[in-house]
């Protein structure tokens, strides 16, 4: 029998133990991801007792991690829930909660009533970034491209090409549909920001659904999300204007754009014409590589500006007349099917006057100089058509695309030097192509078939030149190319984390090239034709244990058979080659903010029909080229490329680093032989080693309270190789440094729009054997300022300043000023704009190519004004 004191002691011990036990901290940690394996930020983790009362809670951090703490012992019927807007709430019992656990939430979008919310400028969900257009635009933005230029992490070049993470985008969508088929400047330079709600960036975008978890992509896609008010009805604008310039010439402009966007159909139509300096060729040029876009040798013999082109925009120096029209449609056919149709026509008629001065290094002999004044009138017409049908389903992709392109260039040049020369060139070129692409997936098996067929015909390729002090030059040429590429592939997924497969390619090309010219009493001719057959067997293996890591290894074995013949000499050029290649790519994403890639490869490249064109071909009245020596060009290179990318959408910080080193050699050295009368290209069969190093760094930051984006990027490029001059080989080293900074700001709720950019470029070239060192520097600064004293009224200005090296050590400044006013009332915009208000009439610059100095001076368009009226609907 226990005594009362002993009972008291035992009870006291029990109570103390319970108190101590109740004070012991209970904790659990883990991670919350979405179905794609991406961390979810801000998920509410809550523990509730048996009555539903919250006893502890926390939220996930930027990496999706959580730590839930509770002092005491949870009851067995208590529960822990994970809740996040747009996702299904997951609830677990206490027994189902373990330290280090991983929780996956499924998407469950909610339809909310219309409310006024303050949207963050950048949102991240998995591999999708969403930029809110209203957070970046201002009243001065004329089109959606103006807004895209301000998005941190996104870059738009002068031609309208869009890049993300240092890579060109691989698709451009409007509401998820690719209506413009790669020609996306038709959309970006015509769609109003008023019609766009947001811009999506799809990182690591794989266009084929059937390959989403099999074939990894480092490239991104861009998607425009429309406002509801702008859908299911025609929208667009018409614009007309007239004015004049300081020379008394009339200026005019007429443009129209219309668009209809519906869930199952889209239509874009444009029609434009002007002599105000605007070029439309970029709007009809695909900025995404499409199969079947081959060209013949003769189609590219004569450049539009063979006597030099300026580095400033063409609207500064071209006296132009441009016309374009385009039609683009896409419609859904069933759940996964689409039918796409595009057609366009462009006519560019340009005129300009410039001087060209070239100093050719001539080893131990005195340098040879050429100087001429040129009046150029390049004119090109292009018509294109394509029709594409595809079914893009999770288990199959079937697509077929037929395209046609016809390009007609008719150029003329008046050259004034010691003897006046009149030169004309004409090229007619036709391209017909068809691409069939199929990928089928059944369980772990993936089968693919791809067929590309293209016919390129250049029936007319001619150049004529005549003058007082020169003999008449007449050259006629033509070319025909027929190419096919058939690819069969099989892949097998292993345990859901790796893929083993093999591709078999059969490529064929039949080429012909003819040329015949006479110059005074001399003449040469070419008549080369033959075929090129390649068979490539490529085993490949991909290992992807999760969404954060993957590695792909490709081992191509190539068998090449060529047989070209010279019909004039009956000489045969048979070739049989076997080669092995290697390409290994590793992609790693250690955190949601940081990702990187490393690619190691060995590549070989063989020449083509041009290597067997041994007689000269004239490209201008004093320049001729010899494409080959009768020996096939062979090159081999080893390369390592890396890409590191950091992004923090919450803080709007984007950092990209790129690096590339390539070392290799080929079996020829190219250069030129220069005489006081002519420049001839040279090709020698000799080993030529080359080394290249390229490093780039880009930083972009958006400061939301200031509505400002800062960008800074730098690049270093170094290359060493051999060149020929007067049949002597010399090793040349080039290193180019470039630095670019930009600020884009829309303060005061977009009432002010300020953009400033500056570039510095330094180029150093050395030829040690000749004791030569050449330095060139180029500085460019440009900016724009737009203010709105009242909501409907805008005053704007643009400046452009360039300081370039001209000749040996001299510099030349060039300054442009433009300004205008715009009044907006309802659907109408009335605008008065002026260009080149400083009336600058010339622009000059120089650069080095190989060991030669090229200097150019261009006559500029004069001061000019235009009044336009625009109606938007």
Coordinates of N, CA, C and O in Angstrom, one line a residue, residues 691-833:
X691 N 40.8 29.8 -84.4 CA 40.4 29.8 -83.0 C 39.5 30.9 -82.7 O 39.7 32.1 -83.2
X692 N 38.4 30.6 -82.0 CA 37.4 31.7 -81.7 C 37.0 31.6 -80.3 O 36.8 30.5 -79.7
X693 N 36.9 32.8 -79.6 CA 36.4 32.8 -78.2 C 35.4 34.0 -78.2 O 35.7 35.1 -78.6
X694 N 34.2 33.7 -77.6 CA 33.2 34.7 -77.5 C 32.6 34.6 -76.1 O 32.2 33.5 -75.6
X695 N 32.6 35.8 -75.4 CA 32.0 35.8 -74.0 C 31.0 37.0 -74.0 O 31.3 38.1 -74.5
X696 N 29.9 36.7 -73.4 CA 28.9 37.8 -73.3 C 28.2 37.8 -71.9 O 28.0 36.7 -71.3
X697 N 27.8 38.9 -71.4 CA 27.1 39.1 -70.2 C 26.0 40.2 -70.3 O 26.3 41.3 -70.8
X698 N 24.8 39.8 -69.9 CA 23.7 40.8 -69.9 C 23.0 40.8 -68.6 O 22.7 39.8 -68.0
X699 N 22.8 42.0 -68.1 CA 22.0 42.3 -66.9 C 20.8 43.2 -67.2 O 21.0 44.2 -67.8
X700 N 19.7 42.8 -66.6 CA 18.5 43.6 -66.9 C 17.7 43.6 -65.5 O 17.5 42.6 -64.9
X701 N 17.2 44.8 -65.2 CA 16.6 45.0 -63.9 C 15.4 46.1 -64.1 O 15.6 47.1 -64.7
X702 N 14.3 45.7 -63.6 CA 13.1 46.6 -63.6 C 12.9 47.1 -62.2 O 12.7 46.3 -61.3
X703 N 12.8 48.4 -62.1 CA 12.5 49.0 -60.8 C 11.0 49.5 -60.8 O 10.7 50.5 -61.5
X704 N 10.1 48.7 -60.2 CA 8.7 49.0 -60.4 C 8.3 50.4 -59.9 O 7.5 51.0 -60.6
X705 N 8.7 50.8 -58.7 CA 8.2 52.1 -58.3 C 8.6 53.3 -59.2 O 7.9 54.3 -59.3
X706 N 9.7 53.1 -60.0 CA 10.1 54.1 -60.9 C 9.6 53.8 -62.3 O 9.8 54.7 -63.2
X707 N 9.0 52.7 -62.5 CA 8.5 52.2 -63.9 C 9.7 52.3 -64.9 O 9.6 52.9 -66.0
X708 N 10.9 51.8 -64.4 CA 12.1 51.9 -65.2 C 12.8 50.6 -65.3 O 12.8 49.8 -64.4
X709 N 13.3 50.3 -66.5 CA 14.1 49.1 -66.8 C 15.5 49.5 -67.2 O 15.7 50.3 -68.1
X710 N 16.5 48.9 -66.5 CA 17.9 49.1 -66.8 C 18.5 47.9 -67.5 O 18.2 46.8 -67.0
X711 N 19.3 48.1 -68.5 CA 20.0 47.0 -69.2 C 21.4 47.3 -69.4 O 21.7 48.4 -69.8
X712 N 22.3 46.4 -69.2 CA 23.7 46.5 -69.4 C 24.2 45.2 -70.0 O 24.0 44.1 -69.4
X713 N 24.9 45.2 -71.1 CA 25.4 44.0 -71.7 C 26.8 44.3 -72.4 O 27.0 45.4 -72.9
X714 N 27.7 43.3 -72.3 CA 29.0 43.5 -72.9 C 29.3 42.2 -73.6 O 28.8 41.1 -73.3
X715 N 30.3 42.3 -74.5 CA 30.7 41.1 -75.3 C 32.1 41.3 -75.8 O 32.6 42.4 -76.1
X716 N 32.8 40.2 -75.7 CA 34.2 40.1 -76.2 C 34.3 39.0 -77.2 O 33.9 37.8 -76.9
X717 N 34.8 39.3 -78.4 CA 34.9 38.3 -79.5 C 36.3 38.3 -80.0 O 36.8 39.3 -80.5
X718 N 37.0 37.2 -80.0 CA 38.4 37.1 -80.5 C 38.5 35.9 -81.5 O 37.9 34.8 -81.3
X719 N 39.1 36.2 -82.6 CA 39.3 35.1 -83.7 C 40.6 35.3 -84.3 O 41.1 36.4 -84.6
X720 N 41.2 34.1 -84.6 CA 42.5 34.1 -85.3 C 42.4 33.1 -86.5 O 41.9 32.0 -86.3
X721 N 43.0 33.5 -87.6 CA 42.9 32.6 -88.8 C 44.0 33.1 -89.8 O 44.6 34.1 -89.6
X722 N 44.1 32.4 -91.0 CA 45.0 32.8 -92.0 C 44.2 33.4 -93.2 O 43.1 33.0 -93.5
X723 N 44.8 34.4 -93.9 CA 44.2 34.9 -95.1 C 45.3 34.9 -96.2 O 46.5 34.8 -95.9
X724 N 44.9 35.1 -97.4 CA 45.8 35.2 -98.5 C 45.8 36.7 -99.0 O 44.7 37.3 -99.2
X725 N 47.0 37.2 -99.4 CA 47.1 38.5 -100.0 C 48.2 38.4 -101.0 O 49.4 38.1 -100.7
X726 N 47.9 38.6 -102.3 CA 48.9 38.4 -103.4 C 49.5 37.0 -103.3 O 50.7 36.9 -103.5
X727 N 48.7 36.0 -103.0 CA 49.1 34.6 -103.0 C 50.0 34.3 -101.8 O 50.6 33.2 -101.7
X728 N 50.2 35.2 -100.8 CA 51.0 35.0 -99.7 C 50.1 34.8 -98.4 O 49.2 35.6 -98.2
X729 N 50.3 33.7 -97.6 CA 49.5 33.6 -96.4 C 49.9 34.4 -95.3 O 51.1 34.5 -95.0
X730 N 49.0 35.0 -94.5 CA 49.3 35.8 -93.3 C 48.3 35.4 -92.3 O 47.1 35.2 -92.5
X731 N 48.8 35.3 -91.0 CA 47.9 35.1 -89.9 C 47.3 36.4 -89.4 O 48.1 37.3 -89.1
X732 N 46.0 36.4 -89.2 CA 45.3 37.6 -88.8 C 44.6 37.4 -87.4 O 44.0 36.3 -87.2
X733 N 44.8 38.3 -86.5 CA 44.1 38.3 -85.3 C 43.2 39.4 -85.1 O 43.5 40.6 -85.3
X734 N 41.9 39.1 -84.7 CA 40.9 40.2 -84.5 C 40.3 40.0 -83.1 O 40.1 38.9 -82.6
X735 N 40.2 41.1 -82.4 CA 39.4 41.1 -81.2 C 38.5 42.3 -81.1 O 38.9 43.4 -81.5
X736 N 37.3 42.1 -80.8 CA 36.2 43.1 -80.8 C 35.6 43.2 -79.4 O 35.2 42.2 -78.8
X737 N 35.6 44.4 -78.8 CA 34.9 44.6 -77.5 C 33.7 45.5 -77.8 O 33.7 46.5 -78.6
X738 N 32.6 45.2 -77.1 CA 31.4 46.0 -77.3 C 30.7 46.1 -75.9 O 30.7 45.1 -75.1
X739 N 30.2 47.2 -75.7 CA 29.5 47.5 -74.4 C 28.2 48.3 -74.7 O 28.3 49.3 -75.5
X740 N 27.1 47.9 -74.1 CA 25.8 48.6 -74.4 C 25.1 48.8 -73.1 O 25.0 47.9 -72.3
X741 N 24.5 50.0 -72.9 CA 23.7 50.3 -71.8 C 22.4 51.0 -72.2 O 22.4 51.7 -73.2
X742 N 21.3 50.7 -71.5 CA 20.0 51.3 -71.9 C 19.2 51.5 -70.7 O 19.2 50.8 -69.7
X743 N 18.4 52.6 -70.8 CA 17.4 52.9 -69.7 C 16.1 53.2 -70.4 O 16.0 54.0 -71.3
X744 N 15.1 52.5 -69.9 CA 13.7 52.8 -70.4 C 12.8 53.1 -69.3 O 12.7 52.3 -68.3
X745 N 12.2 54.2 -69.3 CA 11.4 54.7 -68.1 C 10.1 55.3 -68.6 O 10.0 56.0 -69.5
X746 N 9.0 55.0 -67.8 CA 7.7 55.6 -68.1 C 7.1 56.1 -66.7 O 6.2 55.5 -66.2
X747 N 7.7 57.1 -66.2 CA 7.2 57.6 -64.9 C 5.9 58.4 -65.0 O 5.4 58.6 -66.1
X748 N 5.4 58.8 -63.9 CA 4.2 59.6 -63.8 C 3.0 58.8 -64.5 O 2.3 59.4 -65.4
X749 N 2.9 57.5 -64.2 CA 1.8 56.7 -64.7 C 1.8 56.7 -66.3 O 0.8 56.6 -66.9
X750 N 3.0 56.7 -66.9 CA 3.1 56.7 -68.3 C 3.0 58.0 -69.0 O 3.0 58.0 -70.3
X751 N 2.8 59.1 -68.3 CA 2.7 60.4 -68.9 C 4.0 60.8 -69.6 O 4.0 61.7 -70.5
X752 N 5.1 60.3 -69.1 CA 6.4 60.6 -69.7 C 7.0 59.3 -70.1 O 7.0 58.3 -69.4
X753 N 7.6 59.3 -71.3 CA 8.3 58.1 -71.8 C 9.7 58.5 -72.2 O 9.9 59.4 -73.1
X754 N 10.7 57.9 -71.5 CA 12.1 58.2 -71.8 C 12.9 56.9 -72.1 O 12.8 56.0 -71.4
X755 N 13.6 57.0 -73.2 CA 14.5 55.8 -73.5 C 15.8 56.3 -74.0 O 15.9 57.2 -74.8
X756 N 16.9 55.8 -73.4 CA 18.2 56.2 -73.7 C 19.1 54.9 -73.9 O 19.0 54.0 -73.1
X757 N 19.9 54.9 -75.0 CA 20.7 53.8 -75.3 C 22.1 54.3 -75.7 O 22.2 55.3 -76.4
X758 N 23.1 53.6 -75.4 CA 24.5 53.9 -75.8 C 25.3 52.7 -76.1 O 25.2 51.7 -75.4
X759 N 26.1 52.7 -77.2 CA 27.0 51.6 -77.6 C 28.4 52.1 -77.7 O 28.6 53.2 -78.2
X760 N 29.3 51.3 -77.3 CA 30.7 51.5 -77.5 C 31.3 50.2 -78.1 O 31.2 49.1 -77.6
X761 N 32.0 50.4 -79.2 CA 32.6 49.2 -79.9 C 34.0 49.5 -80.3 O 34.3 50.6 -80.9
X762 N 34.9 48.6 -79.9 CA 36.3 48.8 -80.3 C 36.8 47.6 -81.0 O 36.6 46.4 -80.5
X763 N 37.5 47.8 -82.1 CA 38.0 46.7 -82.9 C 39.5 46.8 -83.1 O 40.0 47.9 -83.5
X764 N 40.2 45.7 -82.8 CA 41.7 45.7 -83.0 C 42.0 44.6 -83.9 O 41.6 43.4 -83.7
X765 N 42.8 44.9 -84.9 CA 43.3 43.8 -85.9 C 44.8 43.9 -86.0 O 45.4 44.9 -86.1
X766 N 45.4 42.7 -86.0 CA 46.9 42.6 -86.0 C 47.3 41.6 -87.1 O 46.7 40.5 -87.2
X767 N 48.3 42.0 -87.9 CA 48.9 41.0 -88.8 C 50.4 41.2 -88.5 O 51.1 42.1 -89.0
X768 N 50.9 40.3 -87.6 CA 52.3 40.4 -87.1 C 53.3 40.3 -88.2 O 54.3 41.1 -88.1
X769 N 53.1 39.5 -89.2 CA 54.1 39.3 -90.2 C 54.4 40.6 -91.0 O 55.4 40.8 -91.6
X770 N 53.3 41.4 -91.1 CA 53.4 42.7 -91.8 C 53.7 43.9 -90.9 O 53.7 45.0 -91.4
X771 N 53.7 43.6 -89.6 CA 53.9 44.7 -88.6 C 52.7 45.6 -88.6 O 52.8 46.8 -88.3
X772 N 51.5 45.1 -88.9 CA 50.3 45.9 -88.9 C 49.4 45.8 -87.7 O 49.3 44.7 -87.1
X773 N 48.9 46.9 -87.2 CA 47.9 47.0 -86.1 C 46.9 48.1 -86.5 O 47.3 49.2 -86.8
X774 N 45.7 47.7 -86.5 CA 44.6 48.7 -86.8 C 43.6 48.8 -85.7 O 43.2 47.7 -85.1
X775 N 43.2 50.0 -85.3 CA 42.3 50.2 -84.2 C 41.1 51.1 -84.8 O 41.4 52.1 -85.4
X776 N 39.9 50.6 -84.5 CA 38.7 51.4 -84.9 C 37.8 51.5 -83.7 O 37.6 50.5 -82.9
X777 N 37.2 52.6 -83.4 CA 36.3 52.8 -82.4 C 35.0 53.4 -82.9 O 35.0 54.2 -83.8
X778 N 33.9 53.0 -82.3 CA 32.6 53.4 -82.8 C 31.7 53.7 -81.5 O 31.6 52.8 -80.6
X779 N 31.2 54.9 -81.4 CA 30.3 55.3 -80.3 C 29.0 55.7 -80.9 O 28.9 56.6 -81.8
X780 N 27.9 55.2 -80.3 CA 26.5 55.5 -80.7 C 25.7 55.8 -79.5 O 25.8 55.1 -78.5
X781 N 25.0 56.9 -79.5 CA 24.0 57.3 -78.5 C 22.7 57.7 -79.1 O 22.7 58.5 -80.1
X782 N 21.6 57.2 -78.6 CA 20.3 57.6 -79.1 C 19.3 57.6 -78.0 O 19.5 56.9 -77.0
X783 N 18.3 58.5 -78.2 CA 17.3 58.6 -77.1 C 16.0 59.2 -77.6 O 16.0 59.7 -78.7
X784 N 15.0 59.0 -76.9 CA 13.7 59.5 -77.2 C 13.0 60.0 -75.9 O 13.2 59.4 -74.9
X785 N 12.3 61.1 -76.1 CA 11.5 61.7 -74.9 C 10.2 62.1 -75.4 O 10.0 62.7 -76.5
X786 N 9.2 61.6 -74.7 CA 7.8 61.9 -75.0 C 7.1 62.4 -73.7 O 7.2 61.8 -72.7
X787 N 6.4 63.5 -73.8 CA 5.6 64.1 -72.7 C 4.2 64.4 -73.1 O 3.9 64.6 -74.3
X788 N 3.3 64.3 -72.1 CA 1.9 64.6 -72.3 C 1.5 65.7 -71.4 O 1.1 65.4 -70.2
X789 N 1.5 66.9 -71.9 CA 1.0 68.1 -71.0 C -0.4 67.9 -70.6 O -0.8 68.2 -69.4
X790 N -1.2 67.4 -71.5 CA -2.6 66.9 -71.2 C -2.7 65.5 -71.8 O -2.0 65.1 -72.6
X791 N -3.8 64.8 -71.4 CA -3.9 63.4 -71.7 C -4.0 63.2 -73.2 O -3.4 62.2 -73.7
X792 N -4.6 64.1 -74.0 CA -4.8 63.9 -75.4 C -3.7 64.4 -76.3 O -3.7 64.3 -77.5
X793 N -2.7 65.1 -75.6 CA -1.7 65.8 -76.4 C -0.3 65.2 -76.1 O 0.1 65.1 -74.9
X794 N 0.5 65.0 -77.1 CA 1.9 64.5 -76.9 C 2.9 65.3 -77.7 O 2.6 65.6 -78.9
X795 N 4.0 65.5 -77.1 CA 5.1 66.2 -77.7 C 6.3 65.2 -77.6 O 6.6 64.8 -76.5
X796 N 7.0 65.0 -78.7 CA 8.1 64.0 -78.6 C 9.3 64.4 -79.4 O 9.2 65.3 -80.3
X797 N 10.4 63.8 -79.1 CA 11.6 64.1 -79.9 C 12.5 62.8 -79.8 O 12.4 62.0 -78.9
X798 N 13.4 62.7 -80.9 CA 14.3 61.6 -80.9 C 15.7 62.2 -81.3 O 15.7 63.1 -82.2
X799 N 16.8 61.7 -80.7 CA 18.1 62.1 -81.1 C 18.9 60.8 -81.5 O 18.7 59.7 -80.9
X800 N 19.9 61.0 -82.3 CA 20.9 60.0 -82.7 C 22.2 60.6 -82.9 O 22.3 61.6 -83.7
X801 N 23.2 60.1 -82.2 CA 24.6 60.7 -82.3 C 25.6 59.5 -82.5 O 25.5 58.5 -81.8
X802 N 26.5 59.7 -83.5 CA 27.4 58.6 -83.8 C 28.8 59.3 -84.0 O 28.9 60.3 -84.7
X803 N 29.8 58.7 -83.3 CA 31.2 59.1 -83.6 C 31.9 57.9 -84.1 O 32.0 56.9 -83.4
X804 N 32.4 57.9 -85.3 CA 33.0 56.7 -85.9 C 34.4 57.1 -86.4 O 34.7 58.2 -86.8
X805 N 35.3 56.1 -86.4 CA 36.6 56.2 -87.0 C 36.5 56.3 -88.5 O 35.8 55.4 -89.1
X806 N 37.2 57.3 -89.1 CA 37.2 57.4 -90.5 C 38.6 57.5 -91.0 O 39.4 58.3 -90.6
X807 N 39.0 56.5 -91.9 CA 40.3 56.5 -92.4 C 41.3 56.1 -91.3 O 41.0 55.3 -90.4
X808 N 42.5 56.5 -91.3 CA 43.6 56.2 -90.4 C 43.6 57.1 -89.2 O 44.3 58.1 -89.3
X809 N 42.8 56.9 -88.2 CA 42.9 57.7 -87.0 C 42.0 58.9 -86.9 O 41.8 59.4 -85.8
X810 N 41.3 59.3 -88.0 CA 40.4 60.4 -87.9 C 39.0 59.9 -87.4 O 38.7 58.8 -87.4
X811 N 38.2 60.9 -87.0 CA 36.8 60.6 -86.5 C 35.9 61.5 -87.2 O 36.2 62.6 -87.6
X812 N 34.6 61.1 -87.2 CA 33.6 61.9 -87.8 C 32.3 61.8 -87.0 O 31.9 60.7 -86.6
X813 N 31.7 62.9 -86.7 CA 30.4 62.9 -85.9 C 29.2 63.1 -86.8 O 29.3 63.7 -87.8
X814 N 28.1 62.4 -86.4 CA 26.9 62.5 -87.1 C 25.8 62.7 -86.1 O 25.7 61.9 -85.1
X815 N 24.9 63.7 -86.3 CA 23.8 64.0 -85.3 C 22.5 64.2 -86.0 O 22.4 64.9 -87.0
X816 N 21.5 63.4 -85.6 CA 20.2 63.6 -86.1 C 19.2 64.0 -85.0 O 19.3 63.6 -83.8
X817 N 18.2 64.8 -85.4 CA 17.2 65.2 -84.4 C 15.9 65.1 -85.1 O 15.7 65.6 -86.3
X818 N 14.9 64.4 -84.5 CA 13.6 64.3 -85.0 C 12.6 64.8 -83.9 O 12.9 64.7 -82.7
X819 N 11.4 65.3 -84.3 CA 10.5 65.7 -83.3 C 9.1 65.7 -83.9 O 8.9 65.6 -85.1
X820 N 8.1 65.8 -83.0 CA 6.7 65.9 -83.5 C 5.7 66.1 -82.4 O 6.0 66.1 -81.2
X821 N 4.5 66.3 -82.9 CA 3.4 66.5 -81.9 C 2.2 65.6 -82.4 O 2.1 65.4 -83.6
X822 N 1.4 65.1 -81.4 CA 0.3 64.2 -81.8 C -0.9 64.6 -80.9 O -0.7 64.8 -79.7
X823 N -2.0 64.6 -81.5 CA -3.3 64.9 -80.8 C -4.2 63.7 -80.9 O -4.5 63.2 -82.0
X824 N -4.7 63.2 -79.8 CA -5.6 62.0 -79.8 C -6.9 62.4 -79.3 O -7.1 63.1 -78.3
X825 N -7.9 62.1 -80.2 CA -9.3 62.4 -79.8 C -10.2 61.2 -80.3 O -10.4 61.0 -81.5
X826 N -10.7 60.4 -79.3 CA -11.5 59.3 -79.7 C -10.8 58.2 -80.5 O -9.7 57.8 -80.0
X827 N -11.3 57.9 -81.6 CA -10.6 57.0 -82.5 C -9.6 57.6 -83.4 O -8.9 56.9 -84.2
X828 N -9.4 58.9 -83.4 CA -8.5 59.6 -84.3 C -7.2 60.1 -83.7 O -7.2 60.4 -82.5
X829 N -6.1 60.0 -84.5 CA -4.8 60.6 -84.1 C -4.3 61.5 -85.2 O -4.2 61.0 -86.4
X830 N -4.1 62.7 -84.9 CA -3.5 63.7 -85.8 C -2.1 64.0 -85.4 O -1.8 64.3 -84.3
X831 N -1.1 63.8 -86.4 CA 0.3 63.9 -86.0 C 1.0 64.7 -87.0 O 0.9 64.6 -88.2
X832 N 1.9 65.5 -86.5 CA 2.9 66.3 -87.3 C 4.3 65.8 -86.9 O 4.7 65.9 -85.7
X833 N 5.1 65.2 -87.8 CA 6.4 64.7 -87.5 C 7.4 65.3 -88.4 O 7.2 65.5 -89.6

